[in-house]
Amino acid sequence: MRAADLVMLLLIFGIMYFLLIRPQQKRVKEHAAMLAALRRGDQVVTQGGVVGKIVKVKDEVSEVEVEIASGVIVRVMKPTIVSVLNKTEPTKT
């Protein structure tokens, strides 16, 4: 009986790992990569549902300035950016 209980417990943990933990870790890595690739001109969506265009990226304070309307610029923390709608092409120098 004890061996069967141990096998069942390990099986449950394995299922939880592959269905919950591993996909969440993958999403966290993808989000971090997206935040690292942010640049001026990208159109983004914040957690609050605000859509705007990045005007300035401040890497040292993990912050970006987003223009949400003509002439209206707000400072947003990078981790609150949920997705990038339109990606700008890198400038060729």
mmCIF file of N, CA and C in Angstrom, residues 22-54:
data_model
loop_
_atom_site.group_PDB
_atom_site.id
_atom_site.type_symbol
_atom_site.label_atom_id
_atom_site.label_comp_id
_atom_site.label_asym_id
_atom_site.label_seq_id
_atom_site.Cartn_x
_atom_site.Cartn_y
_atom_site.Cartn_z
ATOM 1 N N ARG A 22 5.246 24.521 -15.258
ATOM 2 C CA ARG A 22 6.084 24.697 -16.444
ATOM 3 C C ARG A 22 5.531 25.742 -17.415
ATOM 4 N N PRO A 23 4.236 25.718 -17.750
ATOM 5 C CA PRO A 23 3.717 26.766 -18.644
ATOM 6 C C PRO A 23 3.836 28.169 -18.045
ATOM 7 N N GLN A 24 3.666 28.291 -16.728
ATOM 8 C CA GLN A 24 3.786 29.603 -16.090
ATOM 9 C C GLN A 24 5.224 30.113 -16.182
ATOM 10 N N GLN A 25 6.201 29.238 -15.980
ATOM 11 C CA GLN A 25 7.598 29.632 -16.101
ATOM 12 C C GLN A 25 7.910 30.088 -17.534
ATOM 13 N N LYS A 26 7.325 29.414 -18.511
ATOM 14 C CA LYS A 26 7.537 29.777 -19.911
ATOM 15 C C LYS A 26 6.957 31.159 -20.194
ATOM 16 N N ARG A 27 5.753 31.439 -19.664
ATOM 17 C CA ARG A 27 5.129 32.749 -19.857
ATOM 18 C C ARG A 27 5.957 33.861 -19.219
ATOM 19 N N VAL A 28 6.526 33.600 -18.045
ATOM 20 C CA VAL A 28 7.352 34.593 -17.362
ATOM 21 C C VAL A 28 8.590 34.915 -18.200
ATOM 22 N N LYS A 29 9.225 33.896 -18.772
ATOM 23 C CA LYS A 29 10.403 34.113 -19.612
ATOM 24 C C LYS A 29 10.047 34.906 -20.865
ATOM 25 N N GLU A 30 8.910 34.580 -21.495
ATOM 26 C CA GLU A 30 8.482 35.299 -22.692
ATOM 27 C C GLU A 30 8.177 36.762 -22.369
ATOM 28 N N HIS A 31 7.545 37.013 -21.221
ATOM 29 C CA HIS A 31 7.218 38.372 -20.817
ATOM 30 C C HIS A 31 8.496 39.174 -20.562
ATOM 31 N N ALA A 32 9.474 38.560 -19.900
ATOM 32 C CA ALA A 32 10.746 39.235 -19.637
ATOM 33 C C ALA A 32 11.464 39.568 -20.940
ATOM 34 N N ALA A 33 11.425 38.657 -21.913
ATOM 35 C CA ALA A 33 12.053 38.911 -23.206
ATOM 36 C C ALA A 33 11.334 40.039 -23.941
ATOM 37 N N MET A 34 10.004 40.077 -23.841
ATOM 38 C CA MET A 34 9.233 41.137 -24.477
ATOM 39 C C MET A 34 9.590 42.493 -23.872
ATOM 40 N N LEU A 35 9.705 42.546 -22.542
ATOM 41 C CA LEU A 35 10.044 43.796 -21.872
ATOM 42 C C LEU A 35 11.454 44.261 -22.227
ATOM 43 N N ALA A 36 12.367 43.330 -22.374
ATOM 44 C CA ALA A 36 13.745 43.683 -22.724
ATOM 45 C C ALA A 36 13.833 44.232 -24.147
ATOM 46 N N ALA A 37 12.904 43.823 -25.012
ATOM 47 C CA ALA A 37 12.942 44.234 -26.414
ATOM 48 C C ALA A 37 12.128 45.494 -26.688
ATOM 49 N N LEU A 38 11.553 46.116 -25.669
ATOM 50 C CA LEU A 38 10.767 47.338 -25.884
ATOM 51 C C LEU A 38 11.647 48.465 -26.395
ATOM 52 N N ARG A 39 11.115 49.234 -27.342
ATOM 53 C CA ARG A 39 11.836 50.405 -27.830
ATOM 54 C C ARG A 39 10.847 51.480 -28.267
ATOM 55 N N ARG A 40 11.389 52.653 -28.487
ATOM 56 C CA ARG A 40 10.585 53.810 -28.844
ATOM 57 C C ARG A 40 9.790 53.531 -30.118
ATOM 58 N N GLY A 41 8.509 53.893 -30.096
ATOM 59 C CA GLY A 41 7.653 53.701 -31.261
ATOM 60 C C GLY A 41 6.750 52.495 -31.161
ATOM 61 N N ASP A 42 7.035 51.566 -30.245
ATOM 62 C CA ASP A 42 6.185 50.390 -30.073
ATOM 63 C C ASP A 42 4.837 50.805 -29.489
ATOM 64 N N GLN A 43 3.768 50.189 -29.976
ATOM 65 C CA GLN A 43 2.444 50.432 -29.415
ATOM 66 C C GLN A 43 2.173 49.316 -28.416
ATOM 67 N N VAL A 44 1.846 49.684 -27.166
ATOM 68 C CA VAL A 44 1.727 48.712 -26.083
ATOM 69 C C VAL A 44 0.376 48.826 -25.379
ATOM 70 N N VAL A 45 0.040 47.766 -24.636
ATOM 71 C CA VAL A 45 -1.147 47.739 -23.781
ATOM 72 C C VAL A 45 -0.674 47.497 -22.361
ATOM 73 N N THR A 46 -1.180 48.307 -21.404
ATOM 74 C CA THR A 46 -0.820 48.129 -20.002
ATOM 75 C C THR A 46 -1.841 47.231 -19.309
ATOM 76 N N GLN A 47 -1.557 46.850 -18.071
ATOM 77 C CA GLN A 47 -2.478 46.015 -17.307
ATOM 78 C C GLN A 47 -3.829 46.682 -17.113
ATOM 79 N N GLY A 48 -3.844 47.991 -17.071
ATOM 80 C CA GLY A 48 -5.090 48.723 -16.900
ATOM 81 C C GLY A 48 -5.887 48.859 -18.186
ATOM 82 N N GLY A 49 -5.362 48.357 -19.290
ATOM 83 C CA GLY A 49 -6.059 48.426 -20.565
ATOM 84 C C GLY A 49 -5.769 49.683 -21.353
ATOM 85 N N VAL A 50 -4.792 50.468 -20.918
ATOM 86 C CA VAL A 50 -4.434 51.698 -21.617
ATOM 87 C C VAL A 50 -3.539 51.346 -22.804
ATOM 88 N N VAL A 51 -3.917 51.848 -23.970
ATOM 89 C CA VAL A 51 -3.138 51.611 -25.180
ATOM 90 C C VAL A 51 -2.386 52.898 -25.510
ATOM 91 N N GLY A 52 -1.097 52.769 -25.772
ATOM 92 C CA GLY A 52 -0.308 53.951 -26.088
ATOM 93 C C GLY A 52 0.949 53.601 -26.848
ATOM 94 N N LYS A 53 1.677 54.637 -27.221
ATOM 95 C CA LYS A 53 2.907 54.491 -27.997
ATOM 96 C C LYS A 53 4.088 54.899 -27.125
ATOM 97 N N ILE A 54 5.125 54.078 -27.096
ATOM 98 C CA ILE A 54 6.300 54.364 -26.276
ATOM 99 C C ILE A 54 7.059 55.541 -26.869
#
